Amino acid sequence: MNFNAITISDIAKALNLSASTVSKALSDSYEISAKTKKLVVDYARENNYRPNPIAQSLKKGKSKSIGIVVPTIDNQFFSQVINGIESVAYEEGYNVIITQTHESYDVELLNINALTHRSIDGMLLSLSTETFNVDHLQKLQNQGLPIVFFDRVSDTINTHKVIADNFKGGYEATMHLIESGFKYIAHITSPAHTSITRERLAGYKKALTDKGFNVDDNYIKYCSHGGKSIAETKEAMDELLALPVRPDAIFAASDRITTTVLSLLHKSKIKIPAEMGLVGFNNTNLAELLNPALTAVHQPAFEIGKKATEMLLSIIKSRYPVTEFETVVMPTELFIRKSSVRD
Amino acid sequence: MNFNAITISDIAKALNLSASTVSKALSDSYEISAKTKKLVVDYARENNYRPNPIAQSLKKGKSKSIGIVVPTIDNQFFSQVINGIESVAYEEGYNVIITQTHESYDVELLNINALTHRSIDGMLLSLSTETFNVDHLQKLQNQGLPIVFFDRVSDTINTHKVIADNFKGGYEATMHLIESGFKYIAHITSPAHTSITRERLAGYKKALTDKGFNVDDNYIKYCSHGGKSIAETKEAMDELLALPVRPDAIFAASDRITTTVLSLLHKSKIKIPAEMGLVGFNNTNLAELLNPALTAVHQPAFEIGKKATEMLLSIIKSRYPVTEFETVVMPTELFIRKSSVRD
DNA sequence: TTGAAAGCGGTACCAC
DNA sequence: GTGGTACCGCTTTCAA
């Protein structure tokens, strides 16, 4: 229901004009005389006229809304990204429809389906950990739906992508642990097939080899749902703690994995950083206040959302099919705090 | 753009029927023969037909979308509430449009305006700290827009409301501090006019008087933007620390105020709980991991969102104007941790 | 410079 | 039981 009942034909009647004249006057068409324009525009303003966006959508075949697909919104990284998305979307008169996959491929399919049937103009998404196959997305793109990936991107689909510099983040985190004197650095991460996992892992490995350490696969653990359940993170931790040579530091690759690892270490009464150093990929604003203060790779989440939306809108607004795509890599920042620095 | 091009008239043509027959068959009208229904429904399914929601909206005067107005989404309490909202909205085929006021009355006005012009079917909102005047909302309600408040509600507008048991939360938090041996318990809260402030404050005062303590207004500090800026919380803290008899405990009344207070105490090297006990209203899942672990009043945020949405949908779907309204109070829970317990 | 009319995709009233 | 038609509010030819 629109609570602003006045329509174009109301204006037309009131001014003894036709609906088409009013419509054109409001869109400042060159066909309409300055005098009529003024008349119409003034009347519209006085009566607080707003075009009905639904009628406009139906007519134009555009909905002025964009769909967002994220694993979850109850996570600082993603809520900050969404903040960034909204900041530019609203500015441009678009509204956003947020859906959460909860790391399920099936739910992701359902959400994408629901969104396309909701007539969105474009889609922003970060893949769920369960998603291997992106045929459904490729199909949508082929049908002409503008899609921009962020964070967890697809290699196979050719479109704009916005990611943090995961390689650098992984490299600096690991390098920092090495330089702080840790010798047996483990890595707990998301499933091996996701883009962020591969990039962060590559950074981790490069730092180790650069410093003359061996990369030992026993020290690398994958959580198949990106740490969604505590159980999978606990399993990874248990395996690490059971190794003949127990790791003396952990580099955790995501918000949830990081905080779960911290929690598990607390429960096991393992002292941080004395017995175990810890660095995480984490966007919480509470890092400083954790026990101990958490060394973290911080991602420019807000900026990622902003940039991704700008790129999406550029495709949506483009008059010609866009075929040249770009992957934007945003810098991460390592905040060194107590969890990785021995006294 | 709808990427599922098939429409009712496509089906009609293919089956040599009229559009109206197809429409009725799809809505399982009693007028249509079983045979025709089957024909149509089968064809629709095979061809993956979906009604165009925009056309439906235009025709029915309903958009199947609800507007959300919150101070900010980058806050665990609100992101959990939104999670709850979405869980029921999507289930019922509604999508949600989220807007953030950032605690500004002007932005709240703008958002509400934008939402109503977006043809929403109903609105869920939590007032900004700056909002005294709710005439604009009263006007909308009078025009027939269903509104449900949650968290920070308006007294003057008569509609459904969902809140946490703020009085009980404030009472238990304060009582717990008293029973832990603290003698000079301060309270830092949001502006005095907001509903949550009054309720939590009342609980605080009641606990003090029940235990025979005086209520001293010098120990109660208001942050005019609910702790949005660190500066206002710092000012409150500085004033408290400068009192002739410095408080030995603080009850903080919101997520942001709580974490800012914790941070400020860290910076001032004030030991918690030895020199200062701390209890907060806080929904972070990191409470356990903070330094020290944070005693907190936890609100059932997800449930609040769920309940508010159910109530909103019940108004939206009601065939008759709803005039009987209800305020649902959901229980809070006090999690006692180290920040309020002296060894 | 203005207006009539068609149509976006459905729905619903009214004939047949 | 089925189909014709008008209409939701707006945009866009095309004609006047």
mmCIF file with all atom_site columns, N, CA, C and O in Angstrom, chain B residues 229-273:
data_model
loop_
_atom_site.group_PDB
_atom_site.id
_atom_site.type_symbol
_atom_site.label_atom_id
_atom_site.label_alt_id
_atom_site.label_comp_id
_atom_site.label_asym_id
_atom_site.label_entity_id
_atom_site.label_seq_id
_atom_site.pdbx_PDB_ins_code
_atom_site.Cartn_x
_atom_site.Cartn_y
_atom_site.Cartn_z
_atom_site.occupancy
_atom_site.B_iso_or_equiv
_atom_site.pdbx_formal_charge
_atom_site.auth_seq_id
_atom_site.auth_comp_id
_atom_site.auth_asym_id
_atom_site.auth_atom_id
_atom_site.pdbx_PDB_model_num
ATOM 1   N N  . SER B 1 229 ? 29.045 7.414  20.173 1.00 0.00 ? 229 SER B N  1
ATOM 2   C CA . SER B 1 229 ? 30.422 7.890  20.132 1.00 0.00 ? 229 SER B CA 1
ATOM 3   C C  . SER B 1 229 ? 31.131 7.494  21.423 1.00 0.00 ? 229 SER B C  1
ATOM 4   O O  . SER B 1 229 ? 30.540 7.436  22.493 1.00 0.00 ? 229 SER B O  1
ATOM 5   N N  . ILE B 1 230 ? 32.405 7.219  21.278 1.00 0.00 ? 230 ILE B N  1
ATOM 6   C CA . ILE B 1 230 ? 33.189 6.863  22.455 1.00 0.00 ? 230 ILE B CA 1
ATOM 7   C C  . ILE B 1 230 ? 33.263 8.060  23.400 1.00 0.00 ? 230 ILE B C  1
ATOM 8   O O  . ILE B 1 230 ? 33.236 7.915  24.620 1.00 0.00 ? 230 ILE B O  1
ATOM 9   N N  . ALA B 1 231 ? 33.309 9.249  22.787 1.00 0.00 ? 231 ALA B N  1
ATOM 10  C CA . ALA B 1 231 ? 33.475 10.463 23.595 1.00 0.00 ? 231 ALA B CA 1
ATOM 11  C C  . ALA B 1 231 ? 32.402 10.604 24.669 1.00 0.00 ? 231 ALA B C  1
ATOM 12  O O  . ALA B 1 231 ? 32.709 10.928 25.823 1.00 0.00 ? 231 ALA B O  1
ATOM 13  N N  . GLU B 1 232 ? 31.161 10.355 24.299 1.00 0.00 ? 232 GLU B N  1
ATOM 14  C CA . GLU B 1 232 ? 30.112 10.577 25.295 1.00 0.00 ? 232 GLU B CA 1
ATOM 15  C C  . GLU B 1 232 ? 30.195 9.564  26.439 1.00 0.00 ? 232 GLU B C  1
ATOM 16  O O  . GLU B 1 232 ? 29.907 9.891  27.591 1.00 0.00 ? 232 GLU B O  1
ATOM 17  N N  . THR B 1 233 ? 30.617 8.364  26.116 1.00 0.00 ? 233 THR B N  1
ATOM 18  C CA . THR B 1 233 ? 30.778 7.377  27.175 1.00 0.00 ? 233 THR B CA 1
ATOM 19  C C  . THR B 1 233 ? 31.976 7.740  28.056 1.00 0.00 ? 233 THR B C  1
ATOM 20  O O  . THR B 1 233 ? 31.936 7.597  29.280 1.00 0.00 ? 233 THR B O  1
ATOM 21  N N  . LYS B 1 234 ? 33.012 8.221  27.406 1.00 0.00 ? 234 LYS B N  1
ATOM 22  C CA . LYS B 1 234 ? 34.205 8.620  28.156 1.00 0.00 ? 234 LYS B CA 1
ATOM 23  C C  . LYS B 1 234 ? 33.874 9.752  29.124 1.00 0.00 ? 234 LYS B C  1
ATOM 24  O O  . LYS B 1 234 ? 34.325 9.764  30.278 1.00 0.00 ? 234 LYS B O  1
ATOM 25  N N  . GLU B 1 235 ? 33.082 10.678 28.644 1.00 0.00 ? 235 GLU B N  1
ATOM 26  C CA . GLU B 1 235 ? 32.691 11.794 29.504 1.00 0.00 ? 235 GLU B CA 1
ATOM 27  C C  . GLU B 1 235 ? 31.952 11.283 30.737 1.00 0.00 ? 235 GLU B C  1
ATOM 28  O O  . GLU B 1 235 ? 32.226 11.689 31.869 1.00 0.00 ? 235 GLU B O  1
ATOM 29  N N  . ALA B 1 236 ? 31.036 10.357 30.510 1.00 0.00 ? 236 ALA B N  1
ATOM 30  C CA . ALA B 1 236 ? 30.291 9.771  31.627 1.00 0.00 ? 236 ALA B CA 1
ATOM 31  C C  . ALA B 1 236 ? 31.242 9.099  32.613 1.00 0.00 ? 236 ALA B C  1
ATOM 32  O O  . ALA B 1 236 ? 31.169 9.297  33.833 1.00 0.00 ? 236 ALA B O  1
ATOM 33  N N  . MET B 1 237 ? 32.172 8.339  32.071 1.00 0.00 ? 237 MET B N  1
ATOM 34  C CA . MET B 1 237 ? 33.131 7.640  32.920 1.00 0.00 ? 237 MET B CA 1
ATOM 35  C C  . MET B 1 237 ? 33.979 8.623  33.722 1.00 0.00 ? 237 MET B C  1
ATOM 36  O O  . MET B 1 237 ? 34.197 8.447  34.926 1.00 0.00 ? 237 MET B O  1
ATOM 37  N N  . ASP B 1 238 ? 34.463 9.644  33.034 1.00 0.00 ? 238 ASP B N  1
ATOM 38  C CA . ASP B 1 238 ? 35.327 10.614 33.702 1.00 0.00 ? 238 ASP B CA 1
ATOM 39  C C  . ASP B 1 238 ? 34.604 11.253 34.876 1.00 0.00 ? 238 ASP B C  1
ATOM 40  O O  . ASP B 1 238 ? 35.180 11.447 35.957 1.00 0.00 ? 238 ASP B O  1
ATOM 41  N N  . GLU B 1 239 ? 33.352 11.579 34.642 1.00 0.00 ? 239 GLU B N  1
ATOM 42  C CA . GLU B 1 239 ? 32.575 12.193 35.718 1.00 0.00 ? 239 GLU B CA 1
ATOM 43  C C  . GLU B 1 239 ? 32.415 11.235 36.891 1.00 0.00 ? 239 GLU B C  1
ATOM 44  O O  . GLU B 1 239 ? 32.522 11.620 38.052 1.00 0.00 ? 239 GLU B O  1
ATOM 45  N N  . LEU B 1 240 ? 32.171 9.996  36.580 1.00 0.00 ? 240 LEU B N  1
ATOM 46  C CA . LEU B 1 240 ? 32.004 9.007  37.653 1.00 0.00 ? 240 LEU B CA 1
ATOM 47  C C  . LEU B 1 240 ? 33.296 8.842  38.441 1.00 0.00 ? 240 LEU B C  1
ATOM 48  O O  . LEU B 1 240 ? 33.295 8.778  39.678 1.00 0.00 ? 240 LEU B O  1
ATOM 49  N N  . LEU B 1 241 ? 34.412 8.794  37.692 1.00 0.00 ? 241 LEU B N  1
ATOM 50  C CA . LEU B 1 241 ? 35.687 8.562  38.364 1.00 0.00 ? 241 LEU B CA 1
ATOM 51  C C  . LEU B 1 241 ? 36.103 9.767  39.210 1.00 0.00 ? 241 LEU B C  1
ATOM 52  O O  . LEU B 1 241 ? 36.925 9.647  40.116 1.00 0.00 ? 241 LEU B O  1
ATOM 53  N N  . ALA B 1 242 ? 35.521 10.904 38.888 1.00 0.00 ? 242 ALA B N  1
ATOM 54  C CA . ALA B 1 242 ? 35.880 12.122 39.627 1.00 0.00 ? 242 ALA B CA 1
ATOM 55  C C  . ALA B 1 242 ? 34.999 12.336 40.860 1.00 0.00 ? 242 ALA B C  1
ATOM 56  O O  . ALA B 1 242 ? 35.199 13.305 41.598 1.00 0.00 ? 242 ALA B O  1
ATOM 57  N N  . LEU B 1 243 ? 34.046 11.489 41.059 1.00 0.00 ? 243 LEU B N  1
ATOM 58  C CA . LEU B 1 243 ? 33.152 11.683 42.212 1.00 0.00 ? 243 LEU B CA 1
ATOM 59  C C  . LEU B 1 243 ? 33.934 11.533 43.519 1.00 0.00 ? 243 LEU B C  1
ATOM 60  O O  . LEU B 1 243 ? 34.914 10.785 43.585 1.00 0.00 ? 243 LEU B O  1
ATOM 61  N N  . PRO B 1 244 ? 33.510 12.238 44.546 1.00 0.00 ? 244 PRO B N  1
ATOM 62  C CA . PRO B 1 244 ? 34.174 12.155 45.855 1.00 0.00 ? 244 PRO B CA 1
ATOM 63  C C  . PRO B 1 244 ? 34.295 10.692 46.307 1.00 0.00 ? 244 PRO B C  1
ATOM 64  O O  . PRO B 1 244 ? 35.365 10.255 46.708 1.00 0.00 ? 244 PRO B O  1
ATOM 65  N N  . VAL B 1 245 ? 33.198 9.990  46.200 1.00 0.00 ? 245 VAL B N  1
ATOM 66  C CA . VAL B 1 245 ? 33.280 8.551  46.459 1.00 0.00 ? 245 VAL B CA 1
ATOM 67  C C  . VAL B 1 245 ? 33.117 7.847  45.119 1.00 0.00 ? 245 VAL B C  1
ATOM 68  O O  . VAL B 1 245 ? 32.039 7.791  44.555 1.00 0.00 ? 245 VAL B O  1
ATOM 69  N N  . ARG B 1 246 ? 34.227 7.355  44.648 1.00 0.00 ? 246 ARG B N  1
ATOM 70  C CA . ARG B 1 246 ? 34.234 6.751  43.317 1.00 0.00 ? 246 ARG B CA 1
ATOM 71  C C  . ARG B 1 246 ? 33.434 5.453  43.320 1.00 0.00 ? 246 ARG B C  1
ATOM 72  O O  . ARG B 1 246 ? 33.505 4.680  44.274 1.00 0.00 ? 246 ARG B O  1
ATOM 73  N N  . PRO B 1 247 ? 32.654 5.213  42.282 1.00 0.00 ? 247 PRO B N  1
ATOM 74  C CA . PRO B 1 247 ? 31.900 3.960  42.248 1.00 0.00 ? 247 PRO B CA 1
ATOM 75  C C  . PRO B 1 247 ? 32.839 2.757  42.237 1.00 0.00 ? 247 PRO B C  1
ATOM 76  O O  . PRO B 1 247 ? 33.967 2.850  41.745 1.00 0.00 ? 247 PRO B O  1
ATOM 77  N N  . ASP B 1 248 ? 32.369 1.662  42.788 1.00 0.00 ? 248 ASP B N  1
ATOM 78  C CA . ASP B 1 248 ? 33.184 0.445  42.737 1.00 0.00 ? 248 ASP B CA 1
ATOM 79  C C  . ASP B 1 248 ? 32.587 -0.575 41.761 1.00 0.00 ? 248 ASP B C  1
ATOM 80  O O  . ASP B 1 248 ? 33.085 -1.686 41.634 1.00 0.00 ? 248 ASP B O  1
ATOM 81  N N  . ALA B 1 249 ? 31.493 -0.160 41.109 1.00 0.00 ? 249 ALA B N  1
ATOM 82  C CA . ALA B 1 249 ? 30.910 -1.042 40.087 1.00 0.00 ? 249 ALA B CA 1
ATOM 83  C C  . ALA B 1 249 ? 30.082 -0.203 39.129 1.00 0.00 ? 249 ALA B C  1
ATOM 84  O O  . ALA B 1 249 ? 29.574 0.851  39.489 1.00 0.00 ? 249 ALA B O  1
ATOM 85  N N  . ILE B 1 250 ? 29.973 -0.724 37.896 1.00 0.00 ? 250 ILE B N  1
ATOM 86  C CA . ILE B 1 250 ? 29.174 -0.038 36.890 1.00 0.00 ? 250 ILE B CA 1
ATOM 87  C C  . ILE B 1 250 ? 28.211 -1.029 36.254 1.00 0.00 ? 250 ILE B C  1
ATOM 88  O O  . ILE B 1 250 ? 28.590 -2.155 35.924 1.00 0.00 ? 250 ILE B O  1
ATOM 89  N N  . PHE B 1 251 ? 26.975 -0.561 36.143 1.00 0.00 ? 251 PHE B N  1
ATOM 90  C CA . PHE B 1 251 ? 25.991 -1.313 35.366 1.00 0.00 ? 251 PHE B CA 1
ATOM 91  C C  . PHE B 1 251 ? 25.769 -0.520 34.087 1.00 0.00 ? 251 PHE B C  1
ATOM 92  O O  . PHE B 1 251 ? 25.255 0.597  34.124 1.00 0.00 ? 251 PHE B O  1
ATOM 93  N N  . ALA B 1 252 ? 26.179 -1.102 32.965 1.00 0.00 ? 252 ALA B N  1
ATOM 94  C CA . ALA B 1 252 ? 26.085 -0.405 31.679 1.00 0.00 ? 252 ALA B CA 1
ATOM 95  C C  . ALA B 1 252 ? 24.875 -0.926 30.911 1.00 0.00 ? 252 ALA B C  1
ATOM 96  O O  . ALA B 1 252 ? 24.607 -2.120 30.896 1.00 0.00 ? 252 ALA B O  1
ATOM 97  N N  . ALA B 1 253 ? 24.169 0.014  30.283 1.00 0.00 ? 253 ALA B N  1
ATOM 98  C CA . ALA B 1 253 ? 22.834 -0.333 29.808 1.00 0.00 ? 253 ALA B CA 1
ATOM 99  C C  . ALA B 1 253 ? 22.703 -0.655 28.333 1.00 0.00 ? 253 ALA B C  1
ATOM 100 O O  . ALA B 1 253 ? 21.593 -0.744 27.838 1.00 0.00 ? 253 ALA B O  1
ATOM 101 N N  . SER B 1 254 ? 23.781 -0.821 27.618 1.00 0.00 ? 254 SER B N  1
ATOM 102 C CA . SER B 1 254 ? 23.616 -1.247 26.224 1.00 0.00 ? 254 SER B CA 1
ATOM 103 C C  . SER B 1 254 ? 24.892 -1.881 25.714 1.00 0.00 ? 254 SER B C  1
ATOM 104 O O  . SER B 1 254 ? 25.961 -1.752 26.312 1.00 0.00 ? 254 SER B O  1
ATOM 105 N N  . ASP B 1 255 ? 24.754 -2.555 24.598 1.00 0.00 ? 255 ASP B N  1
ATOM 106 C CA . ASP B 1 255 ? 25.889 -3.216 23.959 1.00 0.00 ? 255 ASP B CA 1
ATOM 107 C C  . ASP B 1 255 ? 27.102 -2.305 23.837 1.00 0.00 ? 255 ASP B C  1
ATOM 108 O O  . ASP B 1 255 ? 28.192 -2.624 24.300 1.00 0.00 ? 255 ASP B O  1
ATOM 109 N N  . ARG B 1 256 ? 26.859 -1.179 23.185 1.00 0.00 ? 256 ARG B N  1
ATOM 110 C CA . ARG B 1 256 ? 27.990 -0.307 22.893 1.00 0.00 ? 256 ARG B CA 1
ATOM 111 C C  . ARG B 1 256 ? 28.552 0.344  24.137 1.00 0.00 ? 256 ARG B C  1
ATOM 112 O O  . ARG B 1 256 ? 29.765 0.454  24.307 1.00 0.00 ? 256 ARG B O  1
ATOM 113 N N  . ILE B 1 257 ? 27.659 0.786  25.008 1.00 0.00 ? 257 ILE B N  1
ATOM 114 C CA . ILE B 1 257 ? 28.164 1.414  26.229 1.00 0.00 ? 257 ILE B CA 1
ATOM 115 C C  . ILE B 1 257 ? 29.002 0.409  27.007 1.00 0.00 ? 257 ILE B C  1
ATOM 116 O O  . ILE B 1 257 ? 30.083 0.718  27.511 1.00 0.00 ? 257 ILE B O  1
ATOM 117 N N  . THR B 1 258 ? 28.533 -0.809 27.068 1.00 0.00 ? 258 THR B N  1
ATOM 118 C CA . THR B 1 258 ? 29.239 -1.825 27.839 1.00 0.00 ? 258 THR B CA 1
ATOM 119 C C  . THR B 1 258 ? 30.655 -2.054 27.316 1.00 0.00 ? 258 THR B C  1
ATOM 120 O O  . THR B 1 258 ? 31.630 -2.035 28.081 1.00 0.00 ? 258 THR B O  1
ATOM 121 N N  . THR B 1 259 ? 30.765 -2.240 26.013 1.00 0.00 ? 259 THR B N  1
ATOM 122 C CA . THR B 1 259 ? 32.099 -2.537 25.496 1.00 0.00 ? 259 THR B CA 1
ATOM 123 C C  . THR B 1 259 ? 33.000 -1.304 25.561 1.00 0.00 ? 259 THR B C  1
ATOM 124 O O  . THR B 1 259 ? 34.197 -1.427 25.810 1.00 0.00 ? 259 THR B O  1
ATOM 125 N N  . THR B 1 260 ? 32.414 -0.144 25.388 1.00 0.00 ? 260 THR B N  1
ATOM 126 C CA . THR B 1 260 ? 33.236 1.064  25.512 1.00 0.00 ? 260 THR B CA 1
ATOM 127 C C  . THR B 1 260 ? 33.732 1.234  26.953 1.00 0.00 ? 260 THR B C  1
ATOM 128 O O  . THR B 1 260 ? 34.895 1.578  27.176 1.00 0.00 ? 260 THR B O  1
ATOM 129 N N  . VAL B 1 261 ? 32.853 0.966  27.909 1.00 0.00 ? 261 VAL B N  1
ATOM 130 C CA . VAL B 1 261 ? 33.268 1.075  29.308 1.00 0.00 ? 261 VAL B CA 1
ATOM 131 C C  . VAL B 1 261 ? 34.406 0.102  29.592 1.00 0.00 ? 261 VAL B C  1
ATOM 132 O O  . VAL B 1 261 ? 35.420 0.448  30.213 1.00 0.00 ? 261 VAL B O  1
ATOM 133 N N  . LEU B 1 262 ? 34.257 -1.104 29.101 1.00 0.00 ? 262 LEU B N  1
ATOM 134 C CA . LEU B 1 262 ? 35.303 -2.100 29.306 1.00 0.00 ? 262 LEU B CA 1
ATOM 135 C C  . LEU B 1 262 ? 36.625 -1.595 28.737 1.00 0.00 ? 262 LEU B C  1
ATOM 136 O O  . LEU B 1 262 ? 37.677 -1.663 29.386 1.00 0.00 ? 262 LEU B O  1
ATOM 137 N N  . SER B 1 263 ? 36.536 -1.051 27.545 1.00 0.00 ? 263 SER B N  1
ATOM 138 C CA . SER B 1 263 ? 37.726 -0.549 26.887 1.00 0.00 ? 263 SER B CA 1
ATOM 139 C C  . SER B 1 263 ? 38.352 0.612  27.666 1.00 0.00 ? 263 SER B C  1
ATOM 140 O O  . SER B 1 263 ? 39.573 0.678  27.856 1.00 0.00 ? 263 SER B O  1
ATOM 141 N N  . LEU B 1 264 ? 37.501 1.502  28.159 1.00 0.00 ? 264 LEU B N  1
ATOM 142 C CA . LEU B 1 264 ? 38.010 2.660  28.909 1.00 0.00 ? 264 LEU B CA 1
ATOM 143 C C  . LEU B 1 264 ? 38.652 2.223  30.222 1.00 0.00 ? 264 LEU B C  1
ATOM 144 O O  . LEU B 1 264 ? 39.675 2.779  30.639 1.00 0.00 ? 264 LEU B O  1
ATOM 145 N N  . LEU B 1 265 ? 38.067 1.244  30.848 1.00 0.00 ? 265 LEU B N  1
ATOM 146 C CA . LEU B 1 265 ? 38.651 0.750  32.090 1.00 0.00 ? 265 LEU B CA 1
ATOM 147 C C  . LEU B 1 265 ? 40.022 0.145  31.822 1.00 0.00 ? 265 LEU B C  1
ATOM 148 O O  . LEU B 1 265 ? 40.972 0.350  32.582 1.00 0.00 ? 265 LEU B O  1
ATOM 149 N N  . HIS B 1 266 ? 40.113 -0.583 30.698 1.00 0.00 ? 266 HIS B N  1
ATOM 150 C CA . HIS B 1 266 ? 41.417 -1.114 30.298 1.00 0.00 ? 266 HIS B CA 1
ATOM 151 C C  . HIS B 1 266 ? 42.424 0.012  30.182 1.00 0.00 ? 266 HIS B C  1
ATOM 152 O O  . HIS B 1 266 ? 43.523 -0.058 30.729 1.00 0.00 ? 266 HIS B O  1
ATOM 153 N N  . LYS B 1 267 ? 42.022 1.028  29.449 1.00 0.00 ? 267 LYS B N  1
ATOM 154 C CA . LYS B 1 267 ? 42.956 2.119  29.191 1.00 0.00 ? 267 LYS B CA 1
ATOM 155 C C  . LYS B 1 267 ? 43.371 2.825  30.467 1.00 0.00 ? 267 LYS B C  1
ATOM 156 O O  . LYS B 1 267 ? 44.490 3.295  30.585 1.00 0.00 ? 267 LYS B O  1
ATOM 157 N N  . SER B 1 268 ? 42.449 2.897  31.403 1.00 0.00 ? 268 SER B N  1
ATOM 158 C CA . SER B 1 268 ? 42.765 3.565  32.671 1.00 0.00 ? 268 SER B CA 1
ATOM 159 C C  . SER B 1 268 ? 43.459 2.633  33.648 1.00 0.00 ? 268 SER B C  1
ATOM 160 O O  . SER B 1 268 ? 43.707 3.011  34.789 1.00 0.00 ? 268 SER B O  1
ATOM 161 N N  . LYS B 1 269 ? 43.709 1.428  33.197 1.00 0.00 ? 269 LYS B N  1
ATOM 162 C CA . LYS B 1 269 ? 44.376 0.430  34.051 1.00 0.00 ? 269 LYS B CA 1
ATOM 163 C C  . LYS B 1 269 ? 43.623 0.178  35.357 1.00 0.00 ? 269 LYS B C  1
ATOM 164 O O  . LYS B 1 269 ? 44.231 -0.079 36.405 1.00 0.00 ? 269 LYS B O  1
ATOM 165 N N  . ILE B 1 270 ? 42.324 0.312  35.260 1.00 0.00 ? 270 ILE B N  1
ATOM 166 C CA . ILE B 1 270 ? 41.511 0.011  36.441 1.00 0.00 ? 270 ILE B CA 1
ATOM 167 C C  . ILE B 1 270 ? 41.170 -1.468 36.415 1.00 0.00 ? 270 ILE B C  1
ATOM 168 O O  . ILE B 1 270 ? 40.661 -1.973 35.417 1.00 0.00 ? 270 ILE B O  1
ATOM 169 N N  . LYS B 1 271 ? 41.463 -2.149 37.478 1.00 0.00 ? 271 LYS B N  1
ATOM 170 C CA . LYS B 1 271 ? 41.300 -3.606 37.480 1.00 0.00 ? 271 LYS B CA 1
ATOM 171 C C  . LYS B 1 271 ? 39.841 -4.007 37.683 1.00 0.00 ? 271 LYS B C  1
ATOM 172 O O  . LYS B 1 271 ? 39.155 -3.500 38.566 1.00 0.00 ? 271 LYS B O  1
ATOM 173 N N  . ILE B 1 272 ? 39.422 -4.943 36.836 1.00 0.00 ? 272 ILE B N  1
ATOM 174 C CA . ILE B 1 272 ? 38.060 -5.455 36.900 1.00 0.00 ? 272 ILE B CA 1
ATOM 175 C C  . ILE B 1 272 ? 38.133 -6.918 37.325 1.00 0.00 ? 272 ILE B C  1
ATOM 176 O O  . ILE B 1 272 ? 38.896 -7.680 36.716 1.00 0.00 ? 272 ILE B O  1
ATOM 177 N N  . PRO B 1 273 ? 37.427 -7.350 38.317 1.00 0.00 ? 273 PRO B N  1
ATOM 178 C CA . PRO B 1 273 ? 36.467 -6.604 39.123 1.00 0.00 ? 273 PRO B CA 1
ATOM 179 C C  . PRO B 1 273 ? 37.069 -6.011 40.399 1.00 0.00 ? 273 PRO B C  1
ATOM 180 O O  . PRO B 1 273 ? 36.336 -5.373 41.155 1.00 0.00 ? 273 PRO B O  1
#
